[in-house]
Amino acid sequence: MALKYTKMERNWVMYDVGNSALVLLNTSIVPIYFNAINTGASSHEMVTAWANAQTIASLVVALLMPILGSLADYAGNKIKFFTGFFLTGLVLCLAQAIPMAALPFLIVYVLCTIGLNSSMTFYDAMLTDVTTDERMDAVSSSGYAWGYVGSTLPFILCIALIFGGPSLLGLDMMFCTRMTFVITGLWWLAFTIPLLRTYQQRFGKTREGGAAGVLHNIQKTCKGLWDTMRRIAADRVLLVFMIAFFFYIDGVHTVISMATSYGASLGIDSTQLVLALLVTQFVAFPSAIAYGKLAGRHGTLRMIIVAVAAYVGIVLFAAFFLKSAVEFWILAVLVGMFQGGVQALSRSYFGRLIPKERANEYYGFFDIFGRYASVMGTLLVSIVTSLTHDPSLGVLSIGILLVVGLGLLVKLSRMQTANV
């Protein structure tokens, strides 16, 4: 039976449709555009620069989110923080349409990514407010699924403009490429407005008013962060999962963020890269929905283990067999099959393990593990690629982290079985 959304659930899912358009743009067109304006750089220098940009953005978000996430847990704060970072990301998304050299563009891109990823941390924490534990897997999976398929609509328009603009309208291709930031930004805004208008925070900590109350809230936040760290350390199931998540999500995020840059460094035509990633979105839609249903039948943790094991195979395939456009298309389909499932189920599985009234605080730490993993993954790719001048070896190094995460997930499964 198809899931019938409540109004709050539907508007929450719609934000995934909006932000996924920018995520798709950032993983497909933006690396190609950056390589085009980064004239004179070698292939390994472009991969290194792109990896460094991803690393910086992830590091800033990881440092900000625990403190801001804890402050956002106070009643009424979550939507304020979400709105602030969303608007920051939106303005900087539009700013990327301004003609600029490679370094200024990369700086604007990093700031835009910080706004996007920070808003998504607060968005993830909203999941505990908009639905129930029983519906969490299905709603979370629906967010990723509709995000994948919905993001293809502005993406197709962007591709049509880039390839059709010069021949049909007489427009410069670089101008057409820059206009994709405007199209994507407007799409992101349109699908965020319903959530901004209807979201209500159900769970939250009580806050004190006045200037003295604000200072006391900040003091309680700092103390609360320490208390949360102790609670996480004392909860073996939660701790093992978060450490496992730290390792396996590294591979997921790094494959997503580096795929186009890696394909371009191998000399694969940009048209092939973009079309293959478009196929990823269409494959990911039914796959994410299927993962939500399979989790209900076979268990959320078991399905996460399946996805991580598949990602180990994906990384090995990318490192040893990806040489041409055909192999990149195969990679795109494989990523689409497991990408949404592992992200959606990780988000919902974590949401069921934590206290709802401190969701943002816990998701802040969840984001630390996710973002620092991204820092480690892209930094590892950058270092190995720089030392060896071989992007394939940089990709292969990610497999180690995935295997560690997989081992910890298997351990967690055995722990839960022993406790039954």
Short mmCIF file of N, CA and C in Angstrom, two decimals, residues 279-377:
data_model
loop_
_atom_site.label_atom_id
_atom_site.label_comp_id
_atom_site.label_asym_id
_atom_site.label_seq_id
_atom_site.Cartn_x
_atom_site.Cartn_y
_atom_site.Cartn_z
N VAL A 279 20.83 9.63 -15.20
CA VAL A 279 20.30 8.27 -15.06
C VAL A 279 20.34 7.83 -13.60
N THR A 280 21.38 8.24 -12.87
CA THR A 280 21.49 7.91 -11.45
C THR A 280 20.25 8.36 -10.69
N GLN A 281 19.76 9.56 -11.00
CA GLN A 281 18.60 10.08 -10.30
C GLN A 281 17.36 9.24 -10.55
N PHE A 282 17.16 8.80 -11.80
CA PHE A 282 15.98 8.00 -12.12
C PHE A 282 16.08 6.60 -11.50
N VAL A 283 17.27 6.04 -11.46
CA VAL A 283 17.45 4.74 -10.81
C VAL A 283 17.25 4.86 -9.31
N ALA A 284 17.71 5.97 -8.73
CA ALA A 284 17.65 6.16 -7.28
C ALA A 284 16.23 6.30 -6.76
N PHE A 285 15.31 6.81 -7.60
CA PHE A 285 13.93 7.02 -7.13
C PHE A 285 13.27 5.72 -6.69
N PRO A 286 13.11 4.72 -7.59
CA PRO A 286 12.46 3.49 -7.12
C PRO A 286 13.31 2.74 -6.11
N SER A 287 14.63 2.88 -6.21
CA SER A 287 15.52 2.16 -5.28
C SER A 287 15.34 2.65 -3.86
N ALA A 288 15.24 3.97 -3.67
CA ALA A 288 15.06 4.52 -2.32
C ALA A 288 13.71 4.12 -1.74
N ILE A 289 12.66 4.16 -2.57
CA ILE A 289 11.34 3.71 -2.12
C ILE A 289 11.39 2.24 -1.72
N ALA A 290 12.05 1.43 -2.55
CA ALA A 290 12.16 0.00 -2.26
C ALA A 290 12.91 -0.25 -0.97
N TYR A 291 13.95 0.55 -0.71
CA TYR A 291 14.72 0.37 0.53
C TYR A 291 13.85 0.65 1.75
N GLY A 292 13.00 1.68 1.67
CA GLY A 292 12.12 1.96 2.78
C GLY A 292 11.18 0.79 3.08
N LYS A 293 10.66 0.15 2.03
CA LYS A 293 9.76 -0.99 2.21
C LYS A 293 10.52 -2.23 2.69
N LEU A 294 11.70 -2.45 2.12
CA LEU A 294 12.50 -3.62 2.53
C LEU A 294 12.95 -3.51 3.98
N ALA A 295 13.19 -2.28 4.42
CA ALA A 295 13.58 -2.09 5.82
C ALA A 295 12.46 -2.51 6.75
N GLY A 296 11.21 -2.27 6.33
CA GLY A 296 10.08 -2.70 7.14
C GLY A 296 9.96 -4.21 7.23
N ARG A 297 10.39 -4.90 6.19
CA ARG A 297 10.29 -6.36 6.17
C ARG A 297 11.49 -7.05 6.79
N HIS A 298 12.69 -6.55 6.48
CA HIS A 298 13.92 -7.25 6.87
C HIS A 298 14.74 -6.54 7.94
N GLY A 299 14.34 -5.35 8.33
CA GLY A 299 15.07 -4.61 9.35
C GLY A 299 15.93 -3.51 8.75
N THR A 300 15.90 -2.35 9.39
CA THR A 300 16.64 -1.19 8.88
C THR A 300 18.14 -1.44 8.87
N LEU A 301 18.67 -1.98 9.97
CA LEU A 301 20.10 -2.20 10.07
C LEU A 301 20.60 -3.19 9.02
N ARG A 302 19.84 -4.24 8.78
CA ARG A 302 20.24 -5.23 7.78
C ARG A 302 20.34 -4.61 6.39
N MET A 303 19.40 -3.74 6.06
CA MET A 303 19.42 -3.11 4.74
C MET A 303 20.57 -2.09 4.62
N ILE A 304 20.93 -1.45 5.72
CA ILE A 304 22.10 -0.56 5.70
C ILE A 304 23.35 -1.37 5.41
N ILE A 305 23.47 -2.55 6.03
CA ILE A 305 24.63 -3.42 5.82
C ILE A 305 24.73 -3.83 4.35
N VAL A 306 23.60 -4.17 3.75
CA VAL A 306 23.58 -4.55 2.33
C VAL A 306 24.09 -3.40 1.46
N ALA A 307 23.64 -2.19 1.75
CA ALA A 307 24.04 -1.03 0.94
C ALA A 307 25.52 -0.73 1.09
N VAL A 308 26.05 -0.82 2.31
CA VAL A 308 27.48 -0.53 2.53
C VAL A 308 28.34 -1.58 1.83
N ALA A 309 27.93 -2.85 1.90
CA ALA A 309 28.67 -3.90 1.20
C ALA A 309 28.68 -3.63 -0.30
N ALA A 310 27.55 -3.15 -0.82
CA ALA A 310 27.49 -2.82 -2.25
C ALA A 310 28.43 -1.67 -2.58
N TYR A 311 28.55 -0.71 -1.68
CA TYR A 311 29.45 0.41 -1.93
C TYR A 311 30.91 0.00 -1.95
N VAL A 312 31.26 -1.02 -1.18
CA VAL A 312 32.63 -1.55 -1.26
C VAL A 312 32.90 -2.02 -2.68
N GLY A 313 31.94 -2.75 -3.24
CA GLY A 313 32.08 -3.21 -4.62
C GLY A 313 32.12 -2.06 -5.61
N ILE A 314 31.34 -1.01 -5.37
CA ILE A 314 31.32 0.16 -6.26
C ILE A 314 32.68 0.84 -6.30
N VAL A 315 33.30 1.02 -5.14
CA VAL A 315 34.62 1.67 -5.08
C VAL A 315 35.67 0.82 -5.80
N LEU A 316 35.63 -0.48 -5.59
CA LEU A 316 36.58 -1.36 -6.28
C LEU A 316 36.38 -1.29 -7.80
N PHE A 317 35.14 -1.24 -8.22
CA PHE A 317 34.85 -1.13 -9.65
C PHE A 317 35.39 0.18 -10.21
N ALA A 318 35.17 1.29 -9.47
CA ALA A 318 35.64 2.60 -9.94
C ALA A 318 37.16 2.65 -10.03
N ALA A 319 37.84 2.03 -9.08
CA ALA A 319 39.30 2.10 -9.04
C ALA A 319 39.96 1.22 -10.11
N PHE A 320 39.39 0.03 -10.37
CA PHE A 320 40.07 -0.93 -11.23
C PHE A 320 39.50 -1.04 -12.65
N PHE A 321 38.22 -0.69 -12.81
CA PHE A 321 37.58 -0.95 -14.11
C PHE A 321 37.07 0.29 -14.82
N LEU A 322 36.95 1.42 -14.12
CA LEU A 322 36.38 2.61 -14.74
C LEU A 322 37.43 3.29 -15.61
N LYS A 323 37.28 3.14 -16.91
CA LYS A 323 38.22 3.76 -17.86
C LYS A 323 37.52 4.54 -18.96
N SER A 324 36.26 4.23 -19.21
CA SER A 324 35.56 4.85 -20.34
C SER A 324 34.16 5.26 -19.93
N ALA A 325 33.45 5.88 -20.88
CA ALA A 325 32.09 6.34 -20.61
C ALA A 325 31.15 5.18 -20.27
N VAL A 326 31.36 4.02 -20.90
CA VAL A 326 30.50 2.85 -20.64
C VAL A 326 30.60 2.45 -19.17
N GLU A 327 31.83 2.37 -18.66
CA GLU A 327 32.01 2.01 -17.26
C GLU A 327 31.44 3.08 -16.32
N PHE A 328 31.51 4.35 -16.74
CA PHE A 328 30.96 5.42 -15.90
C PHE A 328 29.44 5.29 -15.82
N TRP A 329 28.80 4.90 -16.93
CA TRP A 329 27.36 4.67 -16.92
C TRP A 329 27.00 3.52 -15.97
N ILE A 330 27.80 2.47 -16.00
CA ILE A 330 27.57 1.35 -15.08
C ILE A 330 27.70 1.82 -13.63
N LEU A 331 28.74 2.62 -13.37
CA LEU A 331 28.96 3.16 -12.03
C LEU A 331 27.75 4.00 -11.60
N ALA A 332 27.23 4.83 -12.51
CA ALA A 332 26.11 5.70 -12.18
C ALA A 332 24.88 4.89 -11.78
N VAL A 333 24.63 3.79 -12.50
CA VAL A 333 23.47 2.95 -12.18
C VAL A 333 23.66 2.28 -10.82
N LEU A 334 24.86 1.77 -10.56
CA LEU A 334 25.14 1.11 -9.28
C LEU A 334 24.98 2.07 -8.11
N VAL A 335 25.50 3.29 -8.26
CA VAL A 335 25.38 4.29 -7.21
C VAL A 335 23.91 4.61 -6.97
N GLY A 336 23.15 4.76 -8.06
CA GLY A 336 21.73 5.06 -7.92
C GLY A 336 20.96 4.00 -7.16
N MET A 337 21.37 2.76 -7.29
CA MET A 337 20.67 1.66 -6.64
C MET A 337 20.80 1.69 -5.12
N PHE A 338 21.93 2.22 -4.60
CA PHE A 338 22.19 2.11 -3.17
C PHE A 338 22.36 3.44 -2.45
N GLN A 339 22.58 4.51 -3.20
CA GLN A 339 22.89 5.80 -2.60
C GLN A 339 21.77 6.30 -1.68
N GLY A 340 20.56 6.40 -2.21
CA GLY A 340 19.45 6.93 -1.43
C GLY A 340 19.08 6.05 -0.26
N GLY A 341 19.13 4.74 -0.47
CA GLY A 341 18.75 3.81 0.58
C GLY A 341 19.62 3.93 1.81
N VAL A 342 20.93 3.96 1.62
CA VAL A 342 21.83 4.00 2.78
C VAL A 342 21.72 5.34 3.51
N GLN A 343 21.52 6.43 2.78
CA GLN A 343 21.38 7.72 3.43
C GLN A 343 20.06 7.84 4.18
N ALA A 344 18.98 7.44 3.54
CA ALA A 344 17.65 7.56 4.15
C ALA A 344 17.52 6.68 5.39
N LEU A 345 17.96 5.43 5.31
CA LEU A 345 17.82 4.53 6.44
C LEU A 345 18.76 4.89 7.58
N SER A 346 19.93 5.45 7.26
CA SER A 346 20.83 5.92 8.32
C SER A 346 20.16 7.04 9.10
N ARG A 347 19.51 7.96 8.38
CA ARG A 347 18.84 9.09 9.01
C ARG A 347 17.69 8.62 9.90
N SER A 348 16.88 7.70 9.42
CA SER A 348 15.72 7.25 10.19
C SER A 348 16.13 6.31 11.33
N TYR A 349 17.13 5.46 11.10
CA TYR A 349 17.59 4.55 12.16
C TYR A 349 18.13 5.35 13.34
N PHE A 350 18.90 6.39 13.04
CA PHE A 350 19.43 7.25 14.09
C PHE A 350 18.30 7.97 14.81
N GLY A 351 17.30 8.43 14.06
CA GLY A 351 16.18 9.15 14.66
C GLY A 351 15.41 8.33 15.67
N ARG A 352 15.38 7.01 15.50
CA ARG A 352 14.68 6.15 16.45
C ARG A 352 15.51 5.86 17.70
N LEU A 353 16.81 6.07 17.62
CA LEU A 353 17.68 5.77 18.75
C LEU A 353 17.81 6.91 19.75
N ILE A 354 17.41 8.12 19.35
CA ILE A 354 17.70 9.32 20.15
C ILE A 354 16.45 9.86 20.82
N PRO A 355 16.63 10.66 21.92
CA PRO A 355 15.48 11.34 22.54
C PRO A 355 14.96 12.45 21.64
N LYS A 356 13.65 12.50 21.42
CA LYS A 356 13.08 13.43 20.44
C LYS A 356 13.26 14.89 20.83
N GLU A 357 13.20 15.20 22.14
CA GLU A 357 13.29 16.60 22.55
C GLU A 357 14.70 17.17 22.39
N ARG A 358 15.68 16.31 22.12
CA ARG A 358 17.06 16.78 21.90
C ARG A 358 17.54 16.36 20.51
N ALA A 359 16.59 16.28 19.57
CA ALA A 359 16.90 15.76 18.24
C ALA A 359 17.97 16.57 17.53
N ASN A 360 17.87 17.91 17.57
CA ASN A 360 18.84 18.73 16.86
C ASN A 360 20.23 18.58 17.45
N GLU A 361 20.29 18.48 18.77
CA GLU A 361 21.58 18.31 19.44
C GLU A 361 22.22 16.99 19.01
N TYR A 362 21.43 15.93 19.01
CA TYR A 362 21.95 14.63 18.60
C TYR A 362 22.29 14.62 17.12
N TYR A 363 21.43 15.23 16.30
CA TYR A 363 21.72 15.29 14.87
C TYR A 363 22.94 16.16 14.59
N GLY A 364 23.22 17.11 15.50
CA GLY A 364 24.46 17.89 15.37
C GLY A 364 25.68 16.99 15.49
N PHE A 365 25.63 16.06 16.47
CA PHE A 365 26.73 15.10 16.60
C PHE A 365 26.72 14.10 15.44
N PHE A 366 25.53 13.72 15.01
CA PHE A 366 25.40 12.87 13.84
C PHE A 366 26.09 13.53 12.65
N ASP A 367 25.89 14.84 12.54
CA ASP A 367 26.50 15.58 11.44
C ASP A 367 28.01 15.69 11.61
N ILE A 368 28.47 15.80 12.85
CA ILE A 368 29.92 15.80 13.08
C ILE A 368 30.52 14.54 12.48
N PHE A 369 29.93 13.41 12.81
CA PHE A 369 30.46 12.14 12.31
C PHE A 369 30.36 12.07 10.79
N GLY A 370 29.24 12.54 10.24
CA GLY A 370 29.09 12.53 8.79
C GLY A 370 30.01 13.49 8.09
N ARG A 371 30.14 14.72 8.62
CA ARG A 371 30.95 15.73 7.96
C ARG A 371 32.44 15.49 8.14
N TYR A 372 32.86 15.06 9.34
CA TYR A 372 34.28 14.75 9.52
C TYR A 372 34.68 13.55 8.68
N ALA A 373 33.72 12.63 8.50
CA ALA A 373 34.00 11.52 7.59
C ALA A 373 34.23 12.05 6.19
N SER A 374 33.40 13.02 5.78
CA SER A 374 33.57 13.61 4.45
C SER A 374 34.90 14.33 4.33
N VAL A 375 35.30 14.99 5.42
CA VAL A 375 36.61 15.65 5.44
C VAL A 375 37.70 14.62 5.24
N MET A 376 37.61 13.51 5.98
CA MET A 376 38.63 12.49 5.90
C MET A 376 38.66 11.85 4.51
N GLY A 377 37.48 11.60 3.95
CA GLY A 377 37.43 10.94 2.65
C GLY A 377 38.01 11.79 1.54
#
